[in-house]
CSV table of C-alpha atoms in Angstrom, one decimal:
chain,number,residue,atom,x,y,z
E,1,UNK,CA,52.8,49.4,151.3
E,2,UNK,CA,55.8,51.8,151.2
E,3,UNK,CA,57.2,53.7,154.0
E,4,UNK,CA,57.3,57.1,154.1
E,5,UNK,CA,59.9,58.9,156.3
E,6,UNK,CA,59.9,62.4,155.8
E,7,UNK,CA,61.3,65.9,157.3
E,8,UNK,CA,59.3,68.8,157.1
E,9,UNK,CA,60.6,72.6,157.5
E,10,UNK,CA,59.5,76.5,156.9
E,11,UNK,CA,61.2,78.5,154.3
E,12,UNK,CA,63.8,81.0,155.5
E,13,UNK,CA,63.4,82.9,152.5
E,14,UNK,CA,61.9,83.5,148.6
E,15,UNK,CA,65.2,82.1,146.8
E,16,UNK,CA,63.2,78.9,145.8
E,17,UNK,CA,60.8,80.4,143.6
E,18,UNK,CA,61.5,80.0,140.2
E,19,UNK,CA,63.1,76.8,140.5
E,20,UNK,CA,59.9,74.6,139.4
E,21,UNK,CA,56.5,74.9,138.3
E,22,UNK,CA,53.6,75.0,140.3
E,23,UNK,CA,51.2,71.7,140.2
E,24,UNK,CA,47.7,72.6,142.0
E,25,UNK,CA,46.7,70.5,144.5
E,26,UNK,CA,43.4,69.8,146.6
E,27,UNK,CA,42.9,67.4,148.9
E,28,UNK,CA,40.5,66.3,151.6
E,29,UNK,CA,39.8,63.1,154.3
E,30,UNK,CA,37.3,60.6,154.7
E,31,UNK,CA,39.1,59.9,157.9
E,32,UNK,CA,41.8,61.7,160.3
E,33,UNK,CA,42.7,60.5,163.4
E,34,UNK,CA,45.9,59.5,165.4
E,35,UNK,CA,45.5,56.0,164.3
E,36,UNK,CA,45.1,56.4,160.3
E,37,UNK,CA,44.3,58.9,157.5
E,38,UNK,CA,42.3,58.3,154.6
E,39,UNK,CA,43.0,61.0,151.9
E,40,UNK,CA,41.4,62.0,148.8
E,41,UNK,CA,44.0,63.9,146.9
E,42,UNK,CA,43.9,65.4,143.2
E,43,UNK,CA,47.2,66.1,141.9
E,44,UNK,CA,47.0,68.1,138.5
E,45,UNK,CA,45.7,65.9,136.2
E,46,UNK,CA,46.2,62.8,138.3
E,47,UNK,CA,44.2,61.6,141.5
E,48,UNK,CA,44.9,59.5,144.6
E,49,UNK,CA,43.5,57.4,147.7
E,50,UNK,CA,45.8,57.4,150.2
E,51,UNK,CA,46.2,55.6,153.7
E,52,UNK,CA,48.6,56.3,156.4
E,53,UNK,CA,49.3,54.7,159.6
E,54,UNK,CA,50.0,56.7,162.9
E,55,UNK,CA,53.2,58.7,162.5
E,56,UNK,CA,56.4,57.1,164.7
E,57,UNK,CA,59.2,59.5,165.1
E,58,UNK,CA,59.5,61.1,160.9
E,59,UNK,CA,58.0,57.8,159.6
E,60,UNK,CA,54.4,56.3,158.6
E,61,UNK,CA,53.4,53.4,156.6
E,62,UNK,CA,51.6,54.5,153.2
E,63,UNK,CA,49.4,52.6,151.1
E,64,UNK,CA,49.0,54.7,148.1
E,65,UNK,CA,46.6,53.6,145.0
E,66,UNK,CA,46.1,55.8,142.1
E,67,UNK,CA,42.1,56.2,141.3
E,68,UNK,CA,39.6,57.7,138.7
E,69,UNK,CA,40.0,61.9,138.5
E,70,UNK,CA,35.8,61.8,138.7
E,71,UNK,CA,36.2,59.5,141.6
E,72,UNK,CA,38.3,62.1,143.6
E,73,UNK,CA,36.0,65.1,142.4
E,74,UNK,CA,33.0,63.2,143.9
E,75,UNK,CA,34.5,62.3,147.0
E,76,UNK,CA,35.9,65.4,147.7
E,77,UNK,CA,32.4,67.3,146.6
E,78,UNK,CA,30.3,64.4,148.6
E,79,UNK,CA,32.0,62.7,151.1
E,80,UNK,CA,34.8,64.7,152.3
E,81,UNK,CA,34.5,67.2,155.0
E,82,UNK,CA,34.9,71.1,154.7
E,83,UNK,CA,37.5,73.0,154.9
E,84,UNK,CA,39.9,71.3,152.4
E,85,UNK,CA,43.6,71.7,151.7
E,86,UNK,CA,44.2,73.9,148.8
E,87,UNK,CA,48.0,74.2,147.9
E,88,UNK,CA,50.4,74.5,145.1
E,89,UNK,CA,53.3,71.9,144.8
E,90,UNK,CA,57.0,72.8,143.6
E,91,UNK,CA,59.3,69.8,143.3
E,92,UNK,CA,62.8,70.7,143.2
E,93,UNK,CA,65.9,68.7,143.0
E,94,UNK,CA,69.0,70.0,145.3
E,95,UNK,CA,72.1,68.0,145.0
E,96,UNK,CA,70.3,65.0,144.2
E,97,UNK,CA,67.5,65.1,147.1
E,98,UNK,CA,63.8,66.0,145.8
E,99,UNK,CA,62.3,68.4,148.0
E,100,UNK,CA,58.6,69.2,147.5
E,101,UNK,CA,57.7,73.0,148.6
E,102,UNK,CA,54.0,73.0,149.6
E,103,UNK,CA,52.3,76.6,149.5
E,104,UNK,CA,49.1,76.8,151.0
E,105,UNK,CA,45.9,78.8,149.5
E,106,UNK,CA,42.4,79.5,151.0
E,107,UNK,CA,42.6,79.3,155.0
E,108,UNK,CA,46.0,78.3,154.8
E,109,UNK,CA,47.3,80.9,153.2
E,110,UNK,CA,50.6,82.3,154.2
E,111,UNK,CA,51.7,78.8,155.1
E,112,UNK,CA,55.2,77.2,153.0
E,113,UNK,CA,56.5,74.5,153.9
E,114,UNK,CA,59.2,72.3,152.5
E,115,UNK,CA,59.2,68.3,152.4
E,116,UNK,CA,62.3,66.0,152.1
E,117,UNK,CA,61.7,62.3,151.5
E,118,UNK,CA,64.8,60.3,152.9
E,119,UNK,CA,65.5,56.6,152.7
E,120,UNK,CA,65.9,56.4,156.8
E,121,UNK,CA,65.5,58.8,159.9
E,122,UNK,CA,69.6,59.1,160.3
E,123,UNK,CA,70.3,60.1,156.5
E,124,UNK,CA,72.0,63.1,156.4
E,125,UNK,CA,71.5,65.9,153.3
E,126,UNK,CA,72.5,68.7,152.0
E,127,UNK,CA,70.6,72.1,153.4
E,128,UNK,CA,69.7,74.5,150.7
E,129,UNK,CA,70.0,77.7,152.1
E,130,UNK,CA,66.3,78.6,151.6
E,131,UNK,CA,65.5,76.2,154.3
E,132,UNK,CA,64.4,77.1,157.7
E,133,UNK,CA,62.6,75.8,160.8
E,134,UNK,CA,62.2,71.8,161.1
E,135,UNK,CA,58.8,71.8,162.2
E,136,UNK,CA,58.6,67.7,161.5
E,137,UNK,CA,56.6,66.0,164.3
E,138,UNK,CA,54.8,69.0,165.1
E,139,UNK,CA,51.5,67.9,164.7
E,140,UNK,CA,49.9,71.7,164.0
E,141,UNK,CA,51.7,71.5,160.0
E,142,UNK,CA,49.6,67.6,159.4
E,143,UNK,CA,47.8,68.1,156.3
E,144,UNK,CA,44.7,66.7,158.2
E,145,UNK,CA,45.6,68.9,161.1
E,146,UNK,CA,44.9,72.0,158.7
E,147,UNK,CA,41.4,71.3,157.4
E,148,UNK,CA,40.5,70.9,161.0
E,149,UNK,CA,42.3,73.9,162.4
E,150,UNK,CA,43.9,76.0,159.6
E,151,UNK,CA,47.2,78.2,159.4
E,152,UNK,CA,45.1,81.0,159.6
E,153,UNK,CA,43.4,80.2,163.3
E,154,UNK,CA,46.7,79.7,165.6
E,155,UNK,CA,49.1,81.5,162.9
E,156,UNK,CA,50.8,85.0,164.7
E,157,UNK,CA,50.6,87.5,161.9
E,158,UNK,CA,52.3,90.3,164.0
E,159,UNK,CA,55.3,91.4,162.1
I,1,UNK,CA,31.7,55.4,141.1
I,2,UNK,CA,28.6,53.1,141.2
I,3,UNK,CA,25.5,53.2,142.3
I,4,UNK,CA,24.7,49.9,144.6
I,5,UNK,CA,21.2,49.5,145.5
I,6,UNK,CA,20.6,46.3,147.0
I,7,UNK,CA,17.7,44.4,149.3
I,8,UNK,CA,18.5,42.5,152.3
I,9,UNK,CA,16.9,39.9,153.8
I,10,UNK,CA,17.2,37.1,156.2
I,11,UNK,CA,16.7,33.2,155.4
I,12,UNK,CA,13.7,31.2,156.3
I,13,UNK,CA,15.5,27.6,155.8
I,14,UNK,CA,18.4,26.0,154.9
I,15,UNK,CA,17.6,24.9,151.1
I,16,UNK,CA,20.0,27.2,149.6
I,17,UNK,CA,22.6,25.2,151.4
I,18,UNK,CA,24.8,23.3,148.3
I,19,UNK,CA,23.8,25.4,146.0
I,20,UNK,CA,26.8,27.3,146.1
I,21,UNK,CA,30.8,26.9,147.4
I,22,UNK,CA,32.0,29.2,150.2
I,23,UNK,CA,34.3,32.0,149.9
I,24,UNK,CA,35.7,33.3,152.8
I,25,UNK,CA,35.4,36.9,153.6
I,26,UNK,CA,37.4,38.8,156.1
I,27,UNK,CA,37.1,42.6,156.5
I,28,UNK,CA,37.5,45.4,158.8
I,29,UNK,CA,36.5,49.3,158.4
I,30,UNK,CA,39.2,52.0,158.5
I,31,UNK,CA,35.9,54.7,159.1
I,32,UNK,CA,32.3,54.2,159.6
I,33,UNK,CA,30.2,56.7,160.4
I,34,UNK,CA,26.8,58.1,158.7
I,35,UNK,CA,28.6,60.1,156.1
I,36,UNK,CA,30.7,57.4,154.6
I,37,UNK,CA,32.4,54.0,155.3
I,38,UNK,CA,36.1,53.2,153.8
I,39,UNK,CA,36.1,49.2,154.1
I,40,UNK,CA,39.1,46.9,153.7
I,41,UNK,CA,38.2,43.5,152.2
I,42,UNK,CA,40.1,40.1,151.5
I,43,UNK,CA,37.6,38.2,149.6
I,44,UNK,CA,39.1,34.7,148.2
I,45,UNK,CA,42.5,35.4,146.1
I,46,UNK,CA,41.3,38.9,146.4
I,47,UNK,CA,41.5,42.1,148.1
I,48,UNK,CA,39.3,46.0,147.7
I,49,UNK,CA,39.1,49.1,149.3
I,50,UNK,CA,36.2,50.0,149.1
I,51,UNK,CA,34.5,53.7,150.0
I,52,UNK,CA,30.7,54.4,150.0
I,53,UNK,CA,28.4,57.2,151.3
I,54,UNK,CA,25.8,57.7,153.1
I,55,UNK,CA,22.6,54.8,152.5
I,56,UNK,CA,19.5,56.5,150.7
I,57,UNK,CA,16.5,54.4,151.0
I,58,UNK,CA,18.0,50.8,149.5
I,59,UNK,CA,20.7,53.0,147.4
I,60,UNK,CA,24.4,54.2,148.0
I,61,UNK,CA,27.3,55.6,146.0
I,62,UNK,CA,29.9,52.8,146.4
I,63,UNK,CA,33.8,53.5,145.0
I,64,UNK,CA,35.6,50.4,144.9
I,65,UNK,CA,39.7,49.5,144.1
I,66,UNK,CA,40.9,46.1,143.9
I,67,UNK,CA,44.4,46.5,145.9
I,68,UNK,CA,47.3,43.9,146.6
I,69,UNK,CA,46.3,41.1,149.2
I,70,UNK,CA,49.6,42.4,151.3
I,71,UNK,CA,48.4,45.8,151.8
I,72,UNK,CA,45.1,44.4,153.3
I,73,UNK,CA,46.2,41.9,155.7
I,74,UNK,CA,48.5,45.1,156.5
I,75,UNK,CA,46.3,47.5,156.4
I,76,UNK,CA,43.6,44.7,158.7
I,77,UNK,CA,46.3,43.6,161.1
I,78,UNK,CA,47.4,47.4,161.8
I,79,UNK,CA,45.1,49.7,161.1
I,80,UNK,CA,41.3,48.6,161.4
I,81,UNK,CA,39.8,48.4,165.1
I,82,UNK,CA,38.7,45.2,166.0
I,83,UNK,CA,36.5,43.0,166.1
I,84,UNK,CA,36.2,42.4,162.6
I,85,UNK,CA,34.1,40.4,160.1
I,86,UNK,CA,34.7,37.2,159.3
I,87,UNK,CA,32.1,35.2,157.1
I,88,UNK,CA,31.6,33.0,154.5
I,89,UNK,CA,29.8,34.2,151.2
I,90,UNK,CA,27.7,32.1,148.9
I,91,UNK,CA,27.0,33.5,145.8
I,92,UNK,CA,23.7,32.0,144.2
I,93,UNK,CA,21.8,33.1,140.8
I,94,UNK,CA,18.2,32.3,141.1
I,95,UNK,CA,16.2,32.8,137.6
I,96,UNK,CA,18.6,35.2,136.3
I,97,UNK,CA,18.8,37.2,139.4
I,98,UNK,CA,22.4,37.0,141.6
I,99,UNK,CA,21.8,36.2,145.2
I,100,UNK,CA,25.0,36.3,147.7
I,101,UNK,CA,24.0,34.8,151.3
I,102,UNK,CA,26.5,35.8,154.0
I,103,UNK,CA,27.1,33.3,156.6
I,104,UNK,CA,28.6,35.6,159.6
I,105,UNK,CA,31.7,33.9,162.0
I,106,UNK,CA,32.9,34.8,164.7
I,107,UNK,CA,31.0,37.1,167.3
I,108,UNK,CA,28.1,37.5,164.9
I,109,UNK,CA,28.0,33.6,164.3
I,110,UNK,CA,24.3,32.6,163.9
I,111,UNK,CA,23.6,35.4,161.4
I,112,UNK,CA,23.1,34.6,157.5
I,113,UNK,CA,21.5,37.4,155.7
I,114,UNK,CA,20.6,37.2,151.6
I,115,UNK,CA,21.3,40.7,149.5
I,116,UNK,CA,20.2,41.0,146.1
I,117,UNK,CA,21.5,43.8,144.3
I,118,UNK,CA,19.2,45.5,141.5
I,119,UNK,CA,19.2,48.1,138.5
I,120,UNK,CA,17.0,50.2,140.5
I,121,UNK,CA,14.9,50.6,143.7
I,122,UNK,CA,11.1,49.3,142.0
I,123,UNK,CA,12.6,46.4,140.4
I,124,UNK,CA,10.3,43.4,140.8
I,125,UNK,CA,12.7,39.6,141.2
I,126,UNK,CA,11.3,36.2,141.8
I,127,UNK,CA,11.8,35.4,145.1
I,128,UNK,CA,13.4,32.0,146.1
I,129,UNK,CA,11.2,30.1,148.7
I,130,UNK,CA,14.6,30.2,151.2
I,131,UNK,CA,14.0,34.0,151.4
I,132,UNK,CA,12.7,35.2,155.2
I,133,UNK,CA,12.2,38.5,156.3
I,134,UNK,CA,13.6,41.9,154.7
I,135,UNK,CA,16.1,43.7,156.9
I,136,UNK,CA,16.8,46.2,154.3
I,137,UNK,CA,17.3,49.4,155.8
I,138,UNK,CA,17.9,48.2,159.2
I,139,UNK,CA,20.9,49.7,160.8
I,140,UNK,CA,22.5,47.2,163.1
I,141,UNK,CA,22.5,44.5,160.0
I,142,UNK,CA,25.3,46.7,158.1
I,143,UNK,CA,28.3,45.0,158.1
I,144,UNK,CA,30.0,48.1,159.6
I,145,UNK,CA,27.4,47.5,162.4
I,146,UNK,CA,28.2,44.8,163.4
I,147,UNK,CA,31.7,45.3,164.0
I,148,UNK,CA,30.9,47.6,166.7
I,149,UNK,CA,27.6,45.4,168.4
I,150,UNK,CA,27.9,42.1,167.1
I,151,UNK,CA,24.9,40.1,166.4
I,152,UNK,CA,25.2,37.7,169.6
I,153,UNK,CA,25.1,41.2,171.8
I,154,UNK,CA,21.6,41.6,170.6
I,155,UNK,CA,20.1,38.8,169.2
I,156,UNK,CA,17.4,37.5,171.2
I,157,UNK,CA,18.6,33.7,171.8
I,158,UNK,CA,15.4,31.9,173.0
I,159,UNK,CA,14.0,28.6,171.1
């Protein structure tokens, strides 16, 4: 078990790109509620299972076990509820902190956002100025949240 | 992925008793409904998450991960609803066919069910004279079940 405190944020602007490669992801869950989450996830050539405990404050606990590719394709094909998250994953180290930028396809498209991992909820870090809006906690950006309700449905796309 | 196809049955005496030691079994289900079922299982020394679909006549497709003890008792103590199963298992090979009886605890105490799991759905076995009646298919003997209505709350009690 690991514990995963995170922030989450938009992107104020398009200066990341370029910084990393894009990794495809897709992902789906056997189970989403406010108590746990059971994801499927394939990430490139690699594949997960993955539960989380109800988030408290920018923290969950994780349970993370790495599984067969064909296993996750199954699930995900048999098992797994439609719509799934589609995305593409940039990791990019800023001043020693890895941030993961997380842009969404299908009926999440139009959606960035930006991950920090941080070793507790006070740690302070440095702001790379293509951050925006912390939108951690709000429960509308959950990975699980979006397969139920995507970007797409609540999203104002008035300019 | 495997394919588990088992039949399930009750007992019709106690002669299988010393034929085998008991393990103790103690598992709780982090989903269960009639798409799929993610179990968490401490078995002995041992611990598995395992996922299946939906049951097909004696068949389902059953994805199982052996995972650190700690995560379970975590993952059992925090995030599984209760109540949960406790039971012991007796595992018994009759003529070249494996048997594993399930003596239930707890609210379900009183039950022991026999499940013999087979290469396909017409194979013939010899069947031990401690074998009752098939249950097989029957709903509210799944294990996932009988978390939610325990055996005592409908078992029918009278001599």
């Amino acid at each position: 078990m690991a514990k995963e405190i995170e922030r989450k944020f938009l992107l104020a602007n398009e200066q990341w790109r370029g910084l990393a490669e894009a990794v495809p992801y897709h992902q789906g869950y056997l189970h989403a509620d406010r108590h746990s989450t059971v994801r499927v996830r394939i990430a490139g050539n690699e594949a997960f299972l993955t539960i989380k405990g109800p988030t408290q404050g920018a923290s969950r606990n994780e349970y993370e076990y790495r599984i067969p590719i064909d296993d996750a394709r199954a699930m995900l094909d048999e098992l797994c509820p439609q719509p799934q998250i589609e995305k593409l994953r940039f990791t990019i180290v800023y001043q020693g902190f890895t941030w993961e930028i997380d842009e969404f396809l299908g009926q999440n498209q139009g959606l960035i956002v930006a991950e920090i991992e941080l070793d507790n909820e006070q740690q302070s870090f440095p702001v790379p100025e293509w951050i925006g809006t912390e939108v951690t906690g709000d429960s509308r950006y959950y990975n699980a949240a979006l397969c139920r309700e995507p970007f797409s449905t609540w999203h104002d796309h008035r300019p």
